PDB file of N, CA and C in Angstrom:
ATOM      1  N   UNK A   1     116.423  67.134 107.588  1.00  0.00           N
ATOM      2  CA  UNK A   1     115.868  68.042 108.560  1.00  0.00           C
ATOM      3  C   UNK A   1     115.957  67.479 109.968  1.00  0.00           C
ATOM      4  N   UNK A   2     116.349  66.415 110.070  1.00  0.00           N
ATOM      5  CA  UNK A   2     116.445  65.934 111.561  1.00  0.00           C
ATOM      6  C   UNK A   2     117.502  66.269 112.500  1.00  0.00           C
ATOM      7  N   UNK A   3     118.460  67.610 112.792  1.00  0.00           N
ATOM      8  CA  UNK A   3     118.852  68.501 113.031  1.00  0.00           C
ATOM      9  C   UNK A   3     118.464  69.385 113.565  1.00  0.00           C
ATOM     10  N   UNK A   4     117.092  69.536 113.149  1.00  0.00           N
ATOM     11  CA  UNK A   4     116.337  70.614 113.481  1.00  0.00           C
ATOM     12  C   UNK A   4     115.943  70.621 114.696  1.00  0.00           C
ATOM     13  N   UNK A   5     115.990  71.884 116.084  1.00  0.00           N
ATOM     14  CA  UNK A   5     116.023  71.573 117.060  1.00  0.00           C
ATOM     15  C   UNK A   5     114.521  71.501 117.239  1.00  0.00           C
ATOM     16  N   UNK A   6     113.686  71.683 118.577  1.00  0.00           N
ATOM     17  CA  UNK A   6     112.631  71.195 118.545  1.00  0.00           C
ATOM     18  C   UNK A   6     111.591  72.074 118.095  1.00  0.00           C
ATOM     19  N   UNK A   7     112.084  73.459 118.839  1.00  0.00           N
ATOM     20  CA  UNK A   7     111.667  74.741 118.193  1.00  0.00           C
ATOM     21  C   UNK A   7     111.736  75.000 117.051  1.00  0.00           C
ATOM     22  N   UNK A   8     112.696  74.429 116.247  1.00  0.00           N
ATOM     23  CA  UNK A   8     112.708  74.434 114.803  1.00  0.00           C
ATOM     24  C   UNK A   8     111.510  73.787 114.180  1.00  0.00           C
ATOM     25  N   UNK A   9     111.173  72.853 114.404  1.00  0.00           N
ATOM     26  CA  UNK A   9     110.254  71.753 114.094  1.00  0.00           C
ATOM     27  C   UNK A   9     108.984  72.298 114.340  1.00  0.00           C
ATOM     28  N   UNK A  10     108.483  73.057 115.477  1.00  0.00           N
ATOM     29  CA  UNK A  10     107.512  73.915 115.533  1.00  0.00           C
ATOM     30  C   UNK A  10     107.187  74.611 114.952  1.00  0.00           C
ATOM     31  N   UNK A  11     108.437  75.489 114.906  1.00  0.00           N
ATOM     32  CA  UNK A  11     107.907  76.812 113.489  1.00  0.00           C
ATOM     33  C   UNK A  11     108.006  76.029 112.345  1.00  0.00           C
ATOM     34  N   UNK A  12     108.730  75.218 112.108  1.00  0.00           N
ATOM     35  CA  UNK A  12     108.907  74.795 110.452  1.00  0.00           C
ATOM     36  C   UNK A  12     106.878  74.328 110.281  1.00  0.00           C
ATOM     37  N   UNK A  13     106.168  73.715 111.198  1.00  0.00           N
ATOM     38  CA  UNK A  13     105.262  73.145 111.169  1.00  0.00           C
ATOM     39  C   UNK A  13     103.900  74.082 110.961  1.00  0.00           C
ATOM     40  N   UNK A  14     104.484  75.492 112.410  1.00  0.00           N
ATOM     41  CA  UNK A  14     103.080  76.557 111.654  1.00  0.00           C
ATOM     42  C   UNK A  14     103.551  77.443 110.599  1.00  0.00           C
ATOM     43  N   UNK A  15     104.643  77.179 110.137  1.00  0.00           N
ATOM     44  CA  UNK A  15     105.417  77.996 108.635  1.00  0.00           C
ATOM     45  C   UNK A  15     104.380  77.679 107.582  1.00  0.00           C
ATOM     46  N   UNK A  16     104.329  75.789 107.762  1.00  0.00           N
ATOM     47  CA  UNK A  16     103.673  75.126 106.719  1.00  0.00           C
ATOM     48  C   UNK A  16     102.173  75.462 106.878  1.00  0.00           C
ATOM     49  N   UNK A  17     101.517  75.205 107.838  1.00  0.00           N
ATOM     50  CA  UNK A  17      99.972  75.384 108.202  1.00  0.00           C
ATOM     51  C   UNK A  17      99.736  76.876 107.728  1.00  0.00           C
ATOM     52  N   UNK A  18     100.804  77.938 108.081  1.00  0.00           N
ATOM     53  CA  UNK A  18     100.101  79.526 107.359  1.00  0.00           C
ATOM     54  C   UNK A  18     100.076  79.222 106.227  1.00  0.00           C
ATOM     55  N   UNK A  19     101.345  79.053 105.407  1.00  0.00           N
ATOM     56  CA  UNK A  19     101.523  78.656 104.354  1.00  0.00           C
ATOM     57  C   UNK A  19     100.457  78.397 103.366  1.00  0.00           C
ATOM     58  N   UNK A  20      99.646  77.135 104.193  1.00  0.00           N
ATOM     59  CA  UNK A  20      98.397  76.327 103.077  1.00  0.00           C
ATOM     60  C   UNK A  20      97.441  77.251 103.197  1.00  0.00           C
ATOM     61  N   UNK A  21      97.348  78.068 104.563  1.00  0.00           N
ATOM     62  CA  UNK A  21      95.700  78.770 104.665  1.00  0.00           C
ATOM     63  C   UNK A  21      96.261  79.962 104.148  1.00  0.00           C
ATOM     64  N   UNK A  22      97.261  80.777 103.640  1.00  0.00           N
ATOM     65  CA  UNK A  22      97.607  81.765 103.199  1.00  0.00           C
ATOM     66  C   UNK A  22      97.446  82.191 101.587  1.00  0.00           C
ATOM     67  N   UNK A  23      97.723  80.700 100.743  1.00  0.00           N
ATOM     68  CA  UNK A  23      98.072  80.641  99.487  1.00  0.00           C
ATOM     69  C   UNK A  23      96.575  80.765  98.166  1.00  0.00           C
ATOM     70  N   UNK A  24      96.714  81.620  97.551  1.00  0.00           N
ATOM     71  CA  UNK A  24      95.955  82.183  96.817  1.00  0.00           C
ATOM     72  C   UNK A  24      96.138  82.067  95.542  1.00  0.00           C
ATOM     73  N   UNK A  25      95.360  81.501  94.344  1.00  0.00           N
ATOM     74  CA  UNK A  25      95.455  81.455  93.361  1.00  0.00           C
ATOM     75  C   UNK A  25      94.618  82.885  92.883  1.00  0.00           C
ATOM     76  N   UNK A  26      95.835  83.331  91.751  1.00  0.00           N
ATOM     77  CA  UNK A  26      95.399  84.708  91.541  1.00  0.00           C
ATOM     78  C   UNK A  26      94.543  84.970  89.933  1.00  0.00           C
ATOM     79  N   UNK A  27      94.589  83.820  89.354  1.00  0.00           N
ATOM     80  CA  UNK A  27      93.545  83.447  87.688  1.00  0.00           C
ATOM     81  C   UNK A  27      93.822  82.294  87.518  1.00  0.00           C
ATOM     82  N   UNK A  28      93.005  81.817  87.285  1.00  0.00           N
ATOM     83  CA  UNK A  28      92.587  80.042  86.908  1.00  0.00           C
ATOM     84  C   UNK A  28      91.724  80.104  85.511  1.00  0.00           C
ATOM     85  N   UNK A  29      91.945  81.112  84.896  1.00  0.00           N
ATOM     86  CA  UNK A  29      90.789  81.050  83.434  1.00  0.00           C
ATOM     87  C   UNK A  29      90.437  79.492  82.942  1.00  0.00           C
ATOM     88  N   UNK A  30      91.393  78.512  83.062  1.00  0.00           N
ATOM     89  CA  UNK A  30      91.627  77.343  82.323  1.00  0.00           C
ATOM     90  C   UNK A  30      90.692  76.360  83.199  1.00  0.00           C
ATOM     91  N   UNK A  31      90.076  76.499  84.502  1.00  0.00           N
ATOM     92  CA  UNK A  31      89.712  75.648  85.947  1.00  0.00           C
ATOM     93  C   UNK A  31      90.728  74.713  85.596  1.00  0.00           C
ATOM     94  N   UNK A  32      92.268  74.755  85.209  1.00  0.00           N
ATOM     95  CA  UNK A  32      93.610  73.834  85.753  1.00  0.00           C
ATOM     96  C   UNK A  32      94.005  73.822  87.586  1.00  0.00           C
ATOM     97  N   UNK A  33      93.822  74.492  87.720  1.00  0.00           N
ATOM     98  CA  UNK A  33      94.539  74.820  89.105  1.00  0.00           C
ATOM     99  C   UNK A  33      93.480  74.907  90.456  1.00  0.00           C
ATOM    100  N   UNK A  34      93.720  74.192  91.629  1.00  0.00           N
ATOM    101  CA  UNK A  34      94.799  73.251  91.904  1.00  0.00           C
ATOM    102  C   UNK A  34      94.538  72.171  91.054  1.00  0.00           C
ATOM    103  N   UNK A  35      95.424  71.248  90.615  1.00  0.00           N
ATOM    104  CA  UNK A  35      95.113  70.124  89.868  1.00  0.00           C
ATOM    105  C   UNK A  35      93.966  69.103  90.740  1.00  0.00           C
ATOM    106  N   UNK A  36      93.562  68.318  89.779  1.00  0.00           N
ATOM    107  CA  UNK A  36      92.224  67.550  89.865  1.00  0.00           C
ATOM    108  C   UNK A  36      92.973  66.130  90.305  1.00  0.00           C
ATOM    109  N   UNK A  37      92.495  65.548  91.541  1.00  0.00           N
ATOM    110  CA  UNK A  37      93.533  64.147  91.791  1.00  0.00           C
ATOM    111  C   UNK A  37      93.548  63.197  90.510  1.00  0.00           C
ATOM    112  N   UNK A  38      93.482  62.953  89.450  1.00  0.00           N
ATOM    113  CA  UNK A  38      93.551  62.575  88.300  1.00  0.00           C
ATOM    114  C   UNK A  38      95.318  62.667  87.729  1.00  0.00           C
ATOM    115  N   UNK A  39      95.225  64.400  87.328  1.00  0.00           N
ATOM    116  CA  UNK A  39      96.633  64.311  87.198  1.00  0.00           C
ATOM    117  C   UNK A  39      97.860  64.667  88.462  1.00  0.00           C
ATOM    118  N   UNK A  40      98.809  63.813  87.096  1.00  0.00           N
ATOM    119  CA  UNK A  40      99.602  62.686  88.096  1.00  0.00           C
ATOM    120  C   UNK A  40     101.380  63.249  87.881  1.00  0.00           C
ATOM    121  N   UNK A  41     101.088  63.897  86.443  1.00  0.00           N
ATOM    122  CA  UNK A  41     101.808  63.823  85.861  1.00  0.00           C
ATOM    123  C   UNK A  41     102.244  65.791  85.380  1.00  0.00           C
ATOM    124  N   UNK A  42     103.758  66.016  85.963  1.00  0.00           N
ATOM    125  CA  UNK A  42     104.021  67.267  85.340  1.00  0.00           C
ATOM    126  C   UNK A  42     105.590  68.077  84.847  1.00  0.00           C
ATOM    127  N   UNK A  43     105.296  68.944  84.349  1.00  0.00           N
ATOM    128  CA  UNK A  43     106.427  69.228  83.895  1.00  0.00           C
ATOM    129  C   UNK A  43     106.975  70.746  84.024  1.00  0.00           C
ATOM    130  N   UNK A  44     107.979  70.904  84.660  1.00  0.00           N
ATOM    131  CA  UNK A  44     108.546  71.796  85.509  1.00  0.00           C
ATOM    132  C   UNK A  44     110.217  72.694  84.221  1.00  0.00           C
ATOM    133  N   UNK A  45     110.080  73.954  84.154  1.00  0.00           N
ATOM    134  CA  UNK A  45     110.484  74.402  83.598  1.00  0.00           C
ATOM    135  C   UNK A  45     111.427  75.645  84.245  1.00  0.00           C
ATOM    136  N   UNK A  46     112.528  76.001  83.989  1.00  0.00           N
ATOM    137  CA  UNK A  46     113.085  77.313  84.553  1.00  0.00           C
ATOM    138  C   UNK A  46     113.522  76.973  85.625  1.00  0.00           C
ATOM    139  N   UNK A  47     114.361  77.924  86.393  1.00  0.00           N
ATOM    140  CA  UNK A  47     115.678  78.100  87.430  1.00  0.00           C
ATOM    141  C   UNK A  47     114.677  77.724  88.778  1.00  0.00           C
ATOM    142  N   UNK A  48     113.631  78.383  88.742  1.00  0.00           N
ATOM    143  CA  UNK A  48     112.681  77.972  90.174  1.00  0.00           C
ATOM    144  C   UNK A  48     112.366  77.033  90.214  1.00  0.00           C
ATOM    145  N   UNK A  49     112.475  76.010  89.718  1.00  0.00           N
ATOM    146  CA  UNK A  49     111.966  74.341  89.737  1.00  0.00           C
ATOM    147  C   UNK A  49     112.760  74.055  90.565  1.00  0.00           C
ATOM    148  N   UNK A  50     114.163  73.736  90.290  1.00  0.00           N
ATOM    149  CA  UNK A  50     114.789  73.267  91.615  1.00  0.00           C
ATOM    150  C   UNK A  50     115.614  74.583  92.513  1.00  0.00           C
ATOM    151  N   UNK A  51     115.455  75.514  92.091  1.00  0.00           N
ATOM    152  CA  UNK A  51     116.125  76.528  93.014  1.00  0.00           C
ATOM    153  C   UNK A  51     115.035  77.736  93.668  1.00  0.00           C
ATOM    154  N   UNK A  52     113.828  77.289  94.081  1.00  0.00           N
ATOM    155  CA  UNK A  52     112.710  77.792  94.548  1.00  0.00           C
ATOM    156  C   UNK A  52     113.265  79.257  95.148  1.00  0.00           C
ATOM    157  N   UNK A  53     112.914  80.373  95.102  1.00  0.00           N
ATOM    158  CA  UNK A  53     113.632  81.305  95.983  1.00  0.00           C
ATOM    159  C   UNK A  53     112.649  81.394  96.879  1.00  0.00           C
ATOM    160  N   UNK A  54     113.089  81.125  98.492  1.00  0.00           N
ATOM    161  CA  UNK A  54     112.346  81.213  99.491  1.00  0.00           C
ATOM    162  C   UNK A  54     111.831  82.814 100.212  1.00  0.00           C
ATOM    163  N   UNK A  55     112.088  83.791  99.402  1.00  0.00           N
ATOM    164  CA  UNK A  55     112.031  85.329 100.228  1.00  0.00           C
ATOM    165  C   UNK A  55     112.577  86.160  99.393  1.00  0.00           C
ATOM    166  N   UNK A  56     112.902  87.187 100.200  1.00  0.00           N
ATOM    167  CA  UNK A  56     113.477  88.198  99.461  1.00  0.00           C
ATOM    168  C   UNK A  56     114.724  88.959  99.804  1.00  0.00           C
ATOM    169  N   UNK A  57     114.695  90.123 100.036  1.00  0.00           N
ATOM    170  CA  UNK A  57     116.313  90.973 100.433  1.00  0.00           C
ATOM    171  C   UNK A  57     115.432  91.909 101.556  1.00  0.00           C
ATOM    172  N   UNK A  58     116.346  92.063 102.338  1.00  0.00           N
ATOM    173  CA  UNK A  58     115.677  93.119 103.432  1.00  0.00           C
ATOM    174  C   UNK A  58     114.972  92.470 104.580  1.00  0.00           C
ATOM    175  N   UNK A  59     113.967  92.849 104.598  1.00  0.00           N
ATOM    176  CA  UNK A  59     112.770  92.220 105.862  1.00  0.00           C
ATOM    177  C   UNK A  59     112.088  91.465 104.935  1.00  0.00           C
ATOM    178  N   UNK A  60     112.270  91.087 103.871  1.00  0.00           N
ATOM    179  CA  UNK A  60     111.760  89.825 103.219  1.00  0.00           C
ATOM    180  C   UNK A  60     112.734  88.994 103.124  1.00  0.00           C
ATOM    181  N   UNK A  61     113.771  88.696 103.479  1.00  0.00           N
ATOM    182  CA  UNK A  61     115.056  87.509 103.376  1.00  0.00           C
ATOM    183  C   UNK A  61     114.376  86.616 104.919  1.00  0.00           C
ATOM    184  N   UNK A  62     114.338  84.731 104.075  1.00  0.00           N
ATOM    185  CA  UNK A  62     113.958  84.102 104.661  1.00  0.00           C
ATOM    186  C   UNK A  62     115.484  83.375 105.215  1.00  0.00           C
ATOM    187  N   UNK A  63     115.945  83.232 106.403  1.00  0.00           N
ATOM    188  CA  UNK A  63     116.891  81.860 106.765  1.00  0.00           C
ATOM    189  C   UNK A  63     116.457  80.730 107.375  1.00  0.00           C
ATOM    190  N   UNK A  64     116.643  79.873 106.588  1.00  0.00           N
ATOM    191  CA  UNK A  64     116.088  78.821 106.919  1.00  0.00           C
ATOM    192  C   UNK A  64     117.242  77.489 106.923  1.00  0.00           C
ATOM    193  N   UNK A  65     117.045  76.348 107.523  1.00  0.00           N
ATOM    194  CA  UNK A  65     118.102  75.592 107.287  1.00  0.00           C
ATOM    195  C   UNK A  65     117.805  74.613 105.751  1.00  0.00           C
ATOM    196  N   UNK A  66     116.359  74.630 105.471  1.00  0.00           N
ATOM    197  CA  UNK A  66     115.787  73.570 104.271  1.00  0.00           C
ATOM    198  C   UNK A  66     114.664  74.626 103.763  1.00  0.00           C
ATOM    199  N   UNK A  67     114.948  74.267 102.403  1.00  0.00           N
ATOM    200  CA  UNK A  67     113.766  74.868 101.531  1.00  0.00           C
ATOM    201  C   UNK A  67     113.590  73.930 100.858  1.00  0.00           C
ATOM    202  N   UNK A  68     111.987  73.674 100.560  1.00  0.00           N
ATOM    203  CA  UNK A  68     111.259  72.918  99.740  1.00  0.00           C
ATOM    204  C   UNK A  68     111.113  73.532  98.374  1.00  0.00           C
ATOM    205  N   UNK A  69     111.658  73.569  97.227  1.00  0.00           N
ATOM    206  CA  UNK A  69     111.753  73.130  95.966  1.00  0.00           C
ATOM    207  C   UNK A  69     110.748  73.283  95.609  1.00  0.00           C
ATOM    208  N   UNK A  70     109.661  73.349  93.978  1.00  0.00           N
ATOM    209  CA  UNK A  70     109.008  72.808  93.402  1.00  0.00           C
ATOM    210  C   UNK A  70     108.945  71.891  93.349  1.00  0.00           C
ATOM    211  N   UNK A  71     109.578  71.492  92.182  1.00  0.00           N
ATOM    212  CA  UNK A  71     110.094  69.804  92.257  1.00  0.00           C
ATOM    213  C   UNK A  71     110.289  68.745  93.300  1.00  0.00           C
ATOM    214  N   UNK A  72     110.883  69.399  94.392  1.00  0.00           N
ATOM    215  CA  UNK A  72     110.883  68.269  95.283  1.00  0.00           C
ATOM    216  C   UNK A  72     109.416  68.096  96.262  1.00  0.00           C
ATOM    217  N   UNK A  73     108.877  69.328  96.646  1.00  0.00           N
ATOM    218  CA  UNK A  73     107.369  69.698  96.905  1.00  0.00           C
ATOM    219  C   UNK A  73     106.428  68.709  96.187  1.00  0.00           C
ATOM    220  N   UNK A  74     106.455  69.159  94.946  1.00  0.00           N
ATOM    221  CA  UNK A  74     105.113  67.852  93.878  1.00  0.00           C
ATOM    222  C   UNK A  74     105.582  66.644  94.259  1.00  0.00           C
ATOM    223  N   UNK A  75     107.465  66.229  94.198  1.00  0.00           N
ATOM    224  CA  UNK A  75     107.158  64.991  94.069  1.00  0.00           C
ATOM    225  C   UNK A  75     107.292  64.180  95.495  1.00  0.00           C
ATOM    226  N   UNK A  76     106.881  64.822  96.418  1.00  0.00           N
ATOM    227  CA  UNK A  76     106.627  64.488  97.575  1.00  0.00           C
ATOM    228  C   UNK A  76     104.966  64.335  98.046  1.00  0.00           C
ATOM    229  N   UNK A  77     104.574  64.716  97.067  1.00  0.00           N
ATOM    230  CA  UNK A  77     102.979  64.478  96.751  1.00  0.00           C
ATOM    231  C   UNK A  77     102.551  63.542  95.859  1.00  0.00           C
ATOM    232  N   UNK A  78     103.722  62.952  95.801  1.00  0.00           N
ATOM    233  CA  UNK A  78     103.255  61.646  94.770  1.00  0.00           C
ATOM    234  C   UNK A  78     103.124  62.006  93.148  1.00  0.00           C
ATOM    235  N   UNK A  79     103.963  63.425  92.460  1.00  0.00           N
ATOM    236  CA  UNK A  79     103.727  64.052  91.440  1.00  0.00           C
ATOM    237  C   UNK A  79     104.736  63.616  90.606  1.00  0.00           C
ATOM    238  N   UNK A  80     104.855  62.935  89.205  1.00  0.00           N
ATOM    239  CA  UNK A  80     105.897  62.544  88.509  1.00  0.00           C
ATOM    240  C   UNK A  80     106.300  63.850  87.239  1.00  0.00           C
ATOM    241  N   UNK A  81     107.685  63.755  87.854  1.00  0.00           N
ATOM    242  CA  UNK A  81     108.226  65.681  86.584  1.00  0.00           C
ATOM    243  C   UNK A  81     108.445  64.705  85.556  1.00  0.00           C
ATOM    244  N   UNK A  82     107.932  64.994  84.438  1.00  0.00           N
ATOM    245  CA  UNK A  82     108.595  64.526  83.254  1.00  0.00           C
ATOM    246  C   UNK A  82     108.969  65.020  82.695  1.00  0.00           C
ATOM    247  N   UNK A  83     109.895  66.326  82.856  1.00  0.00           N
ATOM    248  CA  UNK A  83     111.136  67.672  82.534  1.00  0.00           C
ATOM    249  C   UNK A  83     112.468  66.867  83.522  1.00  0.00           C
ATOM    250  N   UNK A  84     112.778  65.798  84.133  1.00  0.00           N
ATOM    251  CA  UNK A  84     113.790  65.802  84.399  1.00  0.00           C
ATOM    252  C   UNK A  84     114.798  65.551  84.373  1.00  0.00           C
ATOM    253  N   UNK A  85     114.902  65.631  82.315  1.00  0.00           N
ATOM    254  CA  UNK A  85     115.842  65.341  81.633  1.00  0.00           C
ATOM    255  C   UNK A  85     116.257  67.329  81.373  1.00  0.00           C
ATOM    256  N   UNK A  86     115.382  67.695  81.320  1.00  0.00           N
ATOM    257  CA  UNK A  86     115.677  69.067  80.600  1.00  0.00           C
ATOM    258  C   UNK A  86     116.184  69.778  81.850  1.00  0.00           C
ATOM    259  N   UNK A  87     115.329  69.555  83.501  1.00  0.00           N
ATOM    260  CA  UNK A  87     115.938  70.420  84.467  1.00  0.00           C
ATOM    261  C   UNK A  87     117.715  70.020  84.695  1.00  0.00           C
ATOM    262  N   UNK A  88     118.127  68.529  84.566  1.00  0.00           N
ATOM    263  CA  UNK A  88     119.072  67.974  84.791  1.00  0.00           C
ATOM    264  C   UNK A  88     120.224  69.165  83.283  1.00  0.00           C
ATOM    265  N   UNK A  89     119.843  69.031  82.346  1.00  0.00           N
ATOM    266  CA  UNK A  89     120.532  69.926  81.255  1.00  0.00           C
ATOM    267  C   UNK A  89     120.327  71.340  81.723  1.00  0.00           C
ATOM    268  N   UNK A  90     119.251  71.507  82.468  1.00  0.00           N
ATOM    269  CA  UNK A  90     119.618  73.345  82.698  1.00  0.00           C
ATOM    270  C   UNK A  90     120.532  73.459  83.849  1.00  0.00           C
ATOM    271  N   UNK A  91     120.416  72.776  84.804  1.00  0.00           N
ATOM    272  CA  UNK A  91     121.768  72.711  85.936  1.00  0.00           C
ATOM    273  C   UNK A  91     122.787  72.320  84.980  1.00  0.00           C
ATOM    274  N   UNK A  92     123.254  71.403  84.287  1.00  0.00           N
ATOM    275  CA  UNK A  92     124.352  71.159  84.053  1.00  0.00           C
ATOM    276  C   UNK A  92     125.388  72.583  82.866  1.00  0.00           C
ATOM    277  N   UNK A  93     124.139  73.373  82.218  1.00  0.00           N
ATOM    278  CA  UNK A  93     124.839  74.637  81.313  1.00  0.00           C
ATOM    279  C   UNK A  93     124.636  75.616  82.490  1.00  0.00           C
TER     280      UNK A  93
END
């Protein structure tokens, strides 16, 4: 991301800040979610793990120069995937 011009870096920054005050968990029956700083440890399944879709088509299509991932998101939080034998086999079929 260090490319990014300065204005880039701005919006990329209140992208992130709406982002956190925006995000809504919609059922938690289990009280799993958000995880408890305890766990450490997770496992990531399906095409959106590493191919996150950032938007949509229309006036929902996001361009962006970087999108943050699942996977790369958790483990930038200090989160260990222990699927990343199985995500590595779903990219590769």
């Amino acid at each position: 991301m260090s490319t990014m011009t300065k204005l880039e870096k701005k919006n990329a920054t209140l992208a992130r800040e709406l982002a956190e005050e925006g995000i809504v968990l919609l059922e938690n029956k289990k009280n799993c979610l958000p995880f408890g700083k305890t766990i450490r440890t997770v496992a990531l399944f399906g095409a959106g793990a590493r191919r996150t879709i950032e938007g949509g088509t229309g006036s929902g299509h996001v361009n962006s120069r970087h999108i943050v991932s699942l996977e790369e998101g958790l483990e930038s939080e200090g989160y260990s995937i222990v699927s990343k034998a199985w995500l590595n086999e779903f990219d590769r079929v």
